[in-house]
Amino acid sequence: MNNNTKYDGLRTRTRDVLLAAGRGFVLAVVSLPLAVLCFTLAAVSIALVPAGLGIFTTPPVLAGVRTFANWRRVLAAEWSGVRIPVAYRPIPEDANPWTRTVLMLADPATWRDLRWLLVDMTAGFVTALLPAVLVFYPLEGFAVAAGLWHVLSDAEGGPYWYAFVPVDSRATAFAAAAVAAVLLLVAHRFTPAMLTAHFRLTRAVLAPSQAELAERVRVLTETRRDAVDTSAAELRRIERDLHDGAQARLVAMGMDLGTVEALLERDPARARKLLAQARQNSAEALEELRGLVRGIHPPVLAERGLGDAVRALALRLPLPNEVSVELPGRADAPVESAAYFAVSEVLTNAVKHSGAERVWVDVHHTDGMLRVTVTDNGKGGAVIGAGSGLAGVERRLGTFDGVLAVSSPAGGPTLVSMEIPCALS
């Protein structure tokens, strides 16, 4: 049993060594030309940005670089268990080429990818090829020791060098075999670790820095604090509306009913009048409560989802509008709520400030992103600034790692894009 266990362990180790060598060889052969091609295209494309041509070529080229880098991330996780985080900043799907180019070049992850290409075609190539060399180079040494040295030395007209051993006799052939055996032992011991070292080198270049992670934590902390502040303000608003509205009407209705009870036998006409007033107060209180509930979480949103809730919003607009919804499922309730109130705020701004004659709303989900676009043909000039409604929308979306982009040149049109990473059920 013990011998069988040792045999199984040796067989498993040999398989791992050969697998690591083969993977390293394939990685080196495939990656070197791809890395050179990607870096060359990226460098030329970025250099052409000032001339204008690069505005159109840079986004697809850098997207290809990101695909190549992500492929390496997948291999690192599957082949060596090395996890390399993805830290690309989201880009609105409907962004124009200029915006897409600027956002990609402003992303630190883009420049990490380019540095990685340089490393991958040099040190990365060596570390990927080394496992294969350690496994297969000893085979040449054994072949030389077995008698191939006669042929090779005759062809070269002198000794054949294997590593640092000049082979021109039986004794030197044995020395070459000894070197090959040592190399094979080293390969058996270290080959899988060398492939892992290649992927760790990749992670060291591609992974975000501590400064970026700290900035990410800072942004998340701010968005979470904004969410808490917003929730507290919302609770205070609900409390104020209840106190000043529905509660006051219900108190008045109770007092009227008390008066009715006292006047019922003495003055029936006045009692009937107070009953009518109490009924009116109850109807108004009920309407205020319904409005308050809609402000917290609209029933149509809870019952029928974001698409129908946005359509209901559009029906109440005083402007002609078009709504397009493509949602194969529903997002989590907090995400739907954030998207709904963000759309509501943007539509309110369009009605109040844009002077638009028509509004278009598009809601869809692709590539793990809920994307909402609101467009109006108004006068433009919308900006995300402190105290503006759009700043509040940005904070609301930021709670869910969402982004807000606004394109609103003077004279219009205004395009507001919102993206929230989420899955649909």
Coordinates of C-alpha atoms in Angstrom, one line a residue:
M1 CA 0.0 0.0 0.0
N2 CA 2.9 2.3 0.9
N3 CA 4.7 1.6 -2.4
N4 CA 1.4 2.2 -4.3
T5 CA 1.0 5.5 -2.6
K6 CA 4.6 6.5 -3.5
Y7 CA 4.0 5.4 -7.1
D8 CA 0.8 7.4 -7.3
G9 CA 2.5 10.4 -5.8
L10 CA 5.4 10.2 -8.3
R11 CA 3.0 9.8 -11.2
T12 CA 1.0 12.8 -10.1
R13 CA 4.1 14.9 -9.7
T14 CA 5.4 13.8 -13.1
R15 CA 2.1 14.7 -14.7
D16 CA 2.1 18.2 -13.0
V17 CA 5.7 18.8 -14.2
L18 CA 4.9 17.9 -17.8
L19 CA 1.7 19.9 -17.7
A20 CA 3.5 22.9 -16.4
A21 CA 6.2 22.6 -19.0
G22 CA 3.7 22.2 -21.8
R23 CA 1.6 25.2 -20.6
G24 CA 4.7 27.3 -20.2
F25 CA 5.9 26.5 -23.7
V26 CA 2.5 27.3 -25.3
L27 CA 2.2 30.5 -23.2
A28 CA 5.6 31.7 -24.3
V29 CA 5.1 30.9 -28.0
V30 CA 1.6 32.4 -28.2
S31 CA 2.0 35.4 -25.9
L32 CA 5.2 36.9 -27.3
P33 CA 3.8 37.7 -30.7
L34 CA 0.5 38.8 -29.2
A35 CA 2.2 41.1 -26.7
V36 CA 4.4 42.7 -29.3
L37 CA 1.4 43.2 -31.6
C38 CA -0.8 44.7 -28.9
F39 CA 1.9 47.0 -27.6
T40 CA 2.8 48.2 -31.1
L41 CA -0.9 48.9 -32.1
A42 CA -1.6 50.6 -28.8
A43 CA 1.5 52.9 -29.0
V44 CA 0.8 53.9 -32.6
S45 CA -2.9 54.4 -31.9
I46 CA -2.3 56.6 -28.9
A47 CA 0.4 58.6 -30.8
L48 CA -2.3 59.3 -33.5
V49 CA -4.8 60.8 -31.0
P50 CA -3.6 64.4 -31.4
A51 CA -4.0 63.9 -35.2
G52 CA -7.6 62.8 -34.7
L53 CA -7.3 59.3 -36.2
G54 CA -6.4 57.8 -32.8
I55 CA -9.7 58.9 -31.4
F56 CA -11.4 56.2 -33.5
T57 CA -8.7 53.5 -33.3
T58 CA -7.7 53.8 -29.6
P59 CA -10.9 52.4 -28.0
P60 CA -11.0 49.2 -30.0
V61 CA -7.2 48.7 -29.7
L62 CA -7.2 49.2 -25.9
A63 CA -10.3 47.0 -25.7
G64 CA -8.3 44.3 -27.4
V65 CA -5.4 44.8 -24.9
R66 CA -7.9 44.4 -22.1
T67 CA -9.2 41.2 -23.6
F68 CA -5.7 39.9 -23.9
A69 CA -4.9 40.8 -20.2
N70 CA -8.2 39.3 -19.0
W71 CA -7.3 36.1 -20.9
R72 CA -4.1 36.0 -18.9
R73 CA -6.0 36.5 -15.7
V74 CA -8.2 33.5 -16.5
L75 CA -5.1 31.3 -17.2
A76 CA -3.5 32.5 -14.0
A77 CA -6.5 31.5 -12.0
E78 CA -7.1 28.2 -13.8
W79 CA -3.5 27.0 -14.2
S80 CA -1.8 28.2 -11.0
G81 CA -4.6 29.5 -8.7
V82 CA -3.2 33.1 -8.9
R83 CA -6.1 35.6 -8.7
I84 CA -5.5 38.9 -10.5
P85 CA -8.2 41.5 -9.8
V86 CA -9.9 43.4 -12.6
A87 CA -10.0 47.1 -11.9
Y88 CA -11.1 48.8 -15.1
R89 CA -13.3 51.9 -14.7
P90 CA -16.7 51.5 -16.3
I91 CA -17.4 53.3 -19.6
P92 CA -20.9 54.2 -20.7
E93 CA -21.9 51.9 -23.5
D94 CA -23.3 54.8 -25.6
A95 CA -20.2 57.0 -25.1
N96 CA -18.9 58.6 -28.3
P97 CA -15.4 57.8 -29.5
W98 CA -13.8 60.9 -28.0
T99 CA -15.4 60.3 -24.5
R100 CA -14.4 56.6 -24.7
T101 CA -10.8 57.5 -25.6
V102 CA -10.5 60.1 -22.8
L103 CA -12.0 57.7 -20.2
M104 CA -9.7 54.8 -21.3
L105 CA -6.6 56.9 -21.3
A106 CA -7.5 58.4 -17.9
D107 CA -7.9 54.9 -16.4
P108 CA -4.7 53.8 -14.5
A109 CA -5.5 50.2 -15.5
T110 CA -4.8 51.1 -19.1
W111 CA -1.2 52.1 -18.4
R112 CA -0.8 49.1 -16.2
D113 CA -1.8 46.9 -19.2
L114 CA 0.8 48.7 -21.4
R115 CA 3.5 48.2 -18.8
W116 CA 2.6 44.6 -18.5
L117 CA 2.9 44.1 -22.2
L118 CA 6.5 45.3 -22.0
V119 CA 7.2 43.0 -19.1
D120 CA 5.4 40.1 -20.7
M121 CA 7.5 40.2 -23.9
T122 CA 10.7 40.2 -21.9
A123 CA 10.8 38.8 -18.4
G124 CA 7.4 37.2 -18.8
F125 CA 8.6 35.3 -21.9
V126 CA 11.6 34.0 -20.1
T127 CA 9.7 32.9 -17.0
A128 CA 7.1 31.2 -19.2
L129 CA 9.6 29.3 -21.3
L130 CA 11.9 28.3 -18.4
P131 CA 9.8 25.4 -17.2
A132 CA 9.8 23.9 -20.7
V133 CA 13.5 24.3 -21.0
L134 CA 14.2 22.6 -17.7
V135 CA 12.1 19.6 -18.7
F136 CA 13.1 19.1 -22.3
Y137 CA 16.7 20.3 -22.3
P138 CA 17.9 17.3 -20.2
L139 CA 16.5 15.0 -22.9
E140 CA 19.2 16.4 -25.2
G141 CA 21.8 15.7 -22.6
F142 CA 20.8 12.0 -22.3
A143 CA 20.7 11.7 -26.1
V144 CA 24.2 13.2 -26.4
A145 CA 25.5 10.8 -23.7
A146 CA 23.8 7.8 -25.5
G147 CA 26.1 8.3 -28.5
L148 CA 24.7 11.3 -30.4
W149 CA 27.9 13.2 -29.4
H150 CA 29.8 11.3 -32.1
V151 CA 27.6 12.7 -34.9
L152 CA 27.4 16.2 -33.4
S153 CA 31.1 16.6 -32.8
D154 CA 32.0 15.3 -36.3
A155 CA 29.5 17.7 -37.8
E156 CA 31.0 20.7 -35.9
G157 CA 34.6 19.6 -36.3
G158 CA 35.2 19.8 -32.6
P159 CA 33.6 19.1 -29.2
Y160 CA 29.8 19.6 -28.9
W161 CA 28.9 21.9 -26.0
Y162 CA 26.1 20.8 -23.8
A163 CA 25.5 23.5 -21.2
F164 CA 29.0 24.1 -19.9
V165 CA 30.4 20.6 -20.8
P166 CA 32.4 20.2 -24.1
V167 CA 31.5 16.6 -25.2
D168 CA 34.1 14.9 -27.3
S169 CA 34.6 11.6 -25.4
R170 CA 32.9 9.0 -23.5
A171 CA 33.9 10.6 -20.1
T172 CA 32.6 14.0 -21.1
A173 CA 29.4 12.3 -22.4
F174 CA 28.9 10.9 -18.9
A175 CA 29.5 14.4 -17.5
A176 CA 26.8 15.7 -19.9
A177 CA 24.4 13.0 -18.7
A178 CA 25.1 14.0 -15.0
V179 CA 24.3 17.6 -15.8
A180 CA 21.1 16.5 -17.6
A181 CA 20.1 14.4 -14.5
V182 CA 20.7 17.4 -12.2
L183 CA 18.6 19.6 -14.5
L184 CA 15.9 17.0 -14.6
L185 CA 15.8 16.8 -10.8
V186 CA 15.6 20.6 -10.6
A187 CA 12.7 20.5 -13.1
H188 CA 10.9 17.8 -11.1
R189 CA 11.2 20.0 -8.0
F190 CA 10.6 23.5 -9.3
T191 CA 8.8 23.4 -12.7
P192 CA 5.2 24.0 -11.4
A193 CA 6.5 26.7 -9.0
M194 CA 8.2 28.4 -12.0
L195 CA 5.0 28.6 -13.9
T196 CA 3.3 30.0 -10.8
A197 CA 6.2 32.6 -10.6
H198 CA 5.3 33.7 -14.1
F199 CA 1.7 34.4 -13.1
R200 CA 2.8 36.1 -9.9
L201 CA 5.0 38.4 -12.0
T202 CA 1.9 39.1 -14.1
R203 CA -0.1 39.9 -11.0
A204 CA 2.6 42.2 -9.7
V205 CA 2.2 44.3 -12.8
L206 CA -1.5 44.1 -13.6
A207 CA -2.9 44.2 -10.1
P208 CA -4.0 47.7 -8.8
S209 CA -1.6 49.5 -6.4
Q210 CA -2.2 50.1 -2.7
A211 CA -2.8 53.7 -3.5
E212 CA -5.6 52.9 -5.9
L213 CA -7.1 50.4 -3.5
A214 CA -7.0 53.1 -0.8
E215 CA -8.7 55.6 -3.2
R216 CA -11.3 53.0 -3.9
V217 CA -11.9 52.5 -0.2
R218 CA -12.2 56.2 0.2
V219 CA -14.8 56.5 -2.5
L220 CA -16.8 53.6 -1.2
T221 CA -16.7 55.2 2.3
E222 CA -17.9 58.5 1.0
T223 CA -20.8 56.8 -1.0
R224 CA -21.8 54.8 2.0
R225 CA -21.8 57.9 4.2
D226 CA -23.8 59.7 1.6
A227 CA -26.3 56.8 1.6
V228 CA -26.6 56.9 5.4
D229 CA -27.1 60.7 5.3
T230 CA -29.6 60.4 2.5
S231 CA -31.5 57.7 4.5
A232 CA -31.5 59.9 7.6
A233 CA -32.8 62.9 5.6
E234 CA -35.5 60.7 4.1
L235 CA -36.6 59.5 7.5
R236 CA -36.8 63.1 8.7
R237 CA -38.9 64.1 5.6
I238 CA -41.3 61.2 6.2
E239 CA -41.6 62.1 9.9
R240 CA -42.3 65.7 9.0
D241 CA -44.8 64.9 6.3
L242 CA -46.6 62.5 8.6
H243 CA -46.7 65.1 11.4
D244 CA -47.7 68.1 9.3
G245 CA -50.0 66.3 6.9
A246 CA -51.8 63.0 7.5
Q247 CA -51.4 63.1 11.3
A248 CA -52.8 66.6 11.6
R249 CA -55.8 65.7 9.4
L250 CA -56.4 62.5 11.5
V251 CA -56.3 64.6 14.7
A252 CA -58.7 67.1 13.2
M253 CA -61.0 64.3 12.1
G254 CA -61.0 62.8 15.6
M255 CA -61.9 66.2 17.1
D256 CA -64.7 66.6 14.5
L257 CA -66.1 63.2 15.4
G258 CA -66.0 64.1 19.1
T259 CA -68.0 67.2 18.3
V260 CA -70.4 65.3 16.1
E261 CA -71.0 62.9 19.0
A262 CA -71.9 65.8 21.3
L263 CA -74.2 67.5 18.6
L264 CA -75.9 64.4 17.2
E265 CA -79.1 64.9 19.3
R266 CA -78.9 68.6 19.9
D267 CA -78.0 69.9 16.4
P268 CA -78.3 67.2 13.7
A269 CA -77.7 69.6 10.8
R270 CA -74.4 70.8 12.2
A271 CA -73.4 67.2 13.0
R272 CA -74.0 66.2 9.4
K273 CA -71.9 69.1 8.2
L274 CA -69.0 68.0 10.6
L275 CA -69.4 64.4 9.4
A276 CA -68.9 65.5 5.8
Q277 CA -65.8 67.5 6.8
A278 CA -64.5 64.5 8.7
R279 CA -65.0 62.3 5.6
Q280 CA -63.1 64.9 3.5
N281 CA -60.3 65.0 6.0
S282 CA -60.1 61.2 6.0
A283 CA -60.0 61.1 2.1
E284 CA -57.2 63.8 2.1
A285 CA -55.2 61.9 4.8
L286 CA -55.5 58.7 2.8
E287 CA -54.3 60.4 -0.4
E288 CA -51.3 62.0 1.5
L289 CA -50.4 58.5 2.9
R290 CA -50.6 57.0 -0.6
G291 CA -48.3 59.8 -1.9
L292 CA -45.9 59.2 1.0
V293 CA -45.8 55.5 0.2
R294 CA -45.1 56.2 -3.4
G295 CA -42.3 58.4 -2.4
I296 CA -40.7 55.7 -0.2
H297 CA -41.2 52.7 -2.7
P298 CA -43.8 53.0 -5.4
P299 CA -46.2 50.1 -5.4
V300 CA -45.8 49.7 -9.2
L301 CA -42.1 49.3 -8.7
A302 CA -42.6 46.6 -6.0
E303 CA -45.3 44.7 -8.0
R304 CA -44.2 45.0 -11.6
G305 CA -40.6 46.0 -11.7
L306 CA -38.4 48.8 -12.9
G307 CA -39.6 48.8 -16.5
D308 CA -43.3 49.4 -15.8
A309 CA -42.4 51.8 -13.0
V310 CA -40.4 54.0 -15.5
R311 CA -43.3 53.7 -17.9
A312 CA -45.6 55.0 -15.2
L313 CA -43.3 57.9 -14.5
A314 CA -43.3 58.8 -18.2
L315 CA -47.1 58.7 -18.3
R316 CA -47.2 61.5 -15.7
L317 CA -44.8 63.7 -17.7
P318 CA -46.3 66.9 -19.3
L319 CA -43.9 66.3 -22.3
P320 CA -44.3 63.8 -25.2
N321 CA -41.9 60.9 -24.6
E322 CA -40.8 57.5 -25.7
V323 CA -39.8 54.7 -23.4
S324 CA -37.8 51.6 -24.5
V325 CA -37.3 48.8 -21.9
E326 CA -35.4 45.6 -22.4
L327 CA -35.1 43.8 -19.1
P328 CA -35.2 39.9 -19.2
G329 CA -35.5 39.8 -15.4
R330 CA -35.5 41.9 -12.2
A331 CA -32.7 43.4 -10.2
D332 CA -32.5 43.4 -6.5
A333 CA -35.0 45.7 -4.8
P334 CA -32.4 48.3 -3.6
V335 CA -30.9 48.6 -7.1
E336 CA -34.4 49.0 -8.7
S337 CA -35.3 51.6 -6.2
A338 CA -32.0 53.6 -6.8
A339 CA -32.5 53.4 -10.5
Y340 CA -36.2 54.4 -10.3
F341 CA -35.5 57.5 -8.2
A342 CA -32.5 58.4 -10.3
V343 CA -34.7 58.4 -13.4
S344 CA -37.4 60.3 -11.6
E345 CA -34.9 63.0 -10.7
V346 CA -33.4 63.3 -14.2
L347 CA -36.9 63.5 -15.7
T348 CA -37.9 66.2 -13.2
N349 CA -34.8 68.2 -14.2
A350 CA -35.7 67.8 -17.9
V351 CA -39.2 69.1 -17.3
K352 CA -38.2 72.0 -15.1
H353 CA -35.0 73.3 -16.6
S354 CA -34.3 72.0 -20.1
G355 CA -37.1 73.6 -22.1
A356 CA -37.3 70.3 -24.0
E357 CA -40.2 69.4 -26.3
R358 CA -39.6 65.7 -26.1
V359 CA -37.9 63.1 -23.9
W360 CA -36.5 59.6 -24.7
V361 CA -35.8 57.0 -22.0
D362 CA -34.0 53.7 -22.7
V363 CA -33.6 51.0 -20.0
H364 CA -31.7 47.7 -20.7
H365 CA -29.4 45.2 -19.2
T366 CA -26.2 44.0 -20.9
D367 CA -22.9 42.5 -19.8
G368 CA -23.9 42.6 -16.1
M369 CA -24.8 46.3 -16.2
L370 CA -28.2 47.9 -15.8
R371 CA -28.0 50.9 -18.2
V372 CA -30.5 53.7 -18.3
T373 CA -30.3 56.6 -20.8
V374 CA -32.5 59.7 -20.6
T375 CA -32.3 62.1 -23.6
D376 CA -34.1 65.4 -24.2
N377 CA -34.0 67.9 -27.0
G378 CA -33.8 71.0 -24.7
K379 CA -31.3 73.8 -24.4
G380 CA -28.5 71.8 -22.8
G381 CA -26.1 73.1 -20.2
A382 CA -26.7 70.4 -17.6
V383 CA -23.7 69.8 -15.3
I384 CA -23.0 67.6 -12.3
G385 CA -22.3 70.1 -9.6
A386 CA -22.5 70.6 -5.9
G387 CA -26.1 71.1 -4.9
S388 CA -27.6 70.1 -8.2
G389 CA -30.1 67.2 -8.6
L390 CA -27.6 65.4 -10.8
A391 CA -25.0 65.4 -7.9
G392 CA -27.6 63.7 -5.8
V393 CA -28.2 61.1 -8.5
E394 CA -24.5 60.5 -8.7
R395 CA -24.3 59.9 -5.0
R396 CA -27.3 57.6 -5.1
L397 CA -25.8 55.5 -7.9
G398 CA -22.3 55.5 -6.2
T399 CA -23.8 53.6 -3.3
F400 CA -24.1 50.6 -5.7
D401 CA -20.8 51.3 -7.6
G402 CA -22.8 52.9 -10.3
V403 CA -21.7 55.8 -12.6
L404 CA -23.4 58.8 -14.0
A405 CA -22.3 60.5 -17.3
V406 CA -23.8 63.7 -18.7
S407 CA -23.4 65.1 -22.2
S408 CA -25.1 68.4 -22.4
P409 CA -23.5 71.0 -24.8
A410 CA -25.0 74.5 -25.0
G411 CA -28.0 74.3 -27.3
G412 CA -28.6 70.6 -26.5
P413 CA -29.4 67.9 -26.7
T414 CA -28.8 66.5 -23.2
L415 CA -27.9 62.9 -22.7
V416 CA -27.7 61.4 -19.2
S417 CA -26.4 57.9 -18.9
M418 CA -26.6 55.8 -15.7
E419 CA -24.9 52.4 -15.2
I420 CA -25.3 50.1 -12.2
P421 CA -23.5 46.7 -12.0
C422 CA -26.1 44.1 -11.1
A423 CA -27.5 40.7 -12.0
L424 CA -31.1 40.0 -13.0
S425 CA -33.2 37.2 -11.6

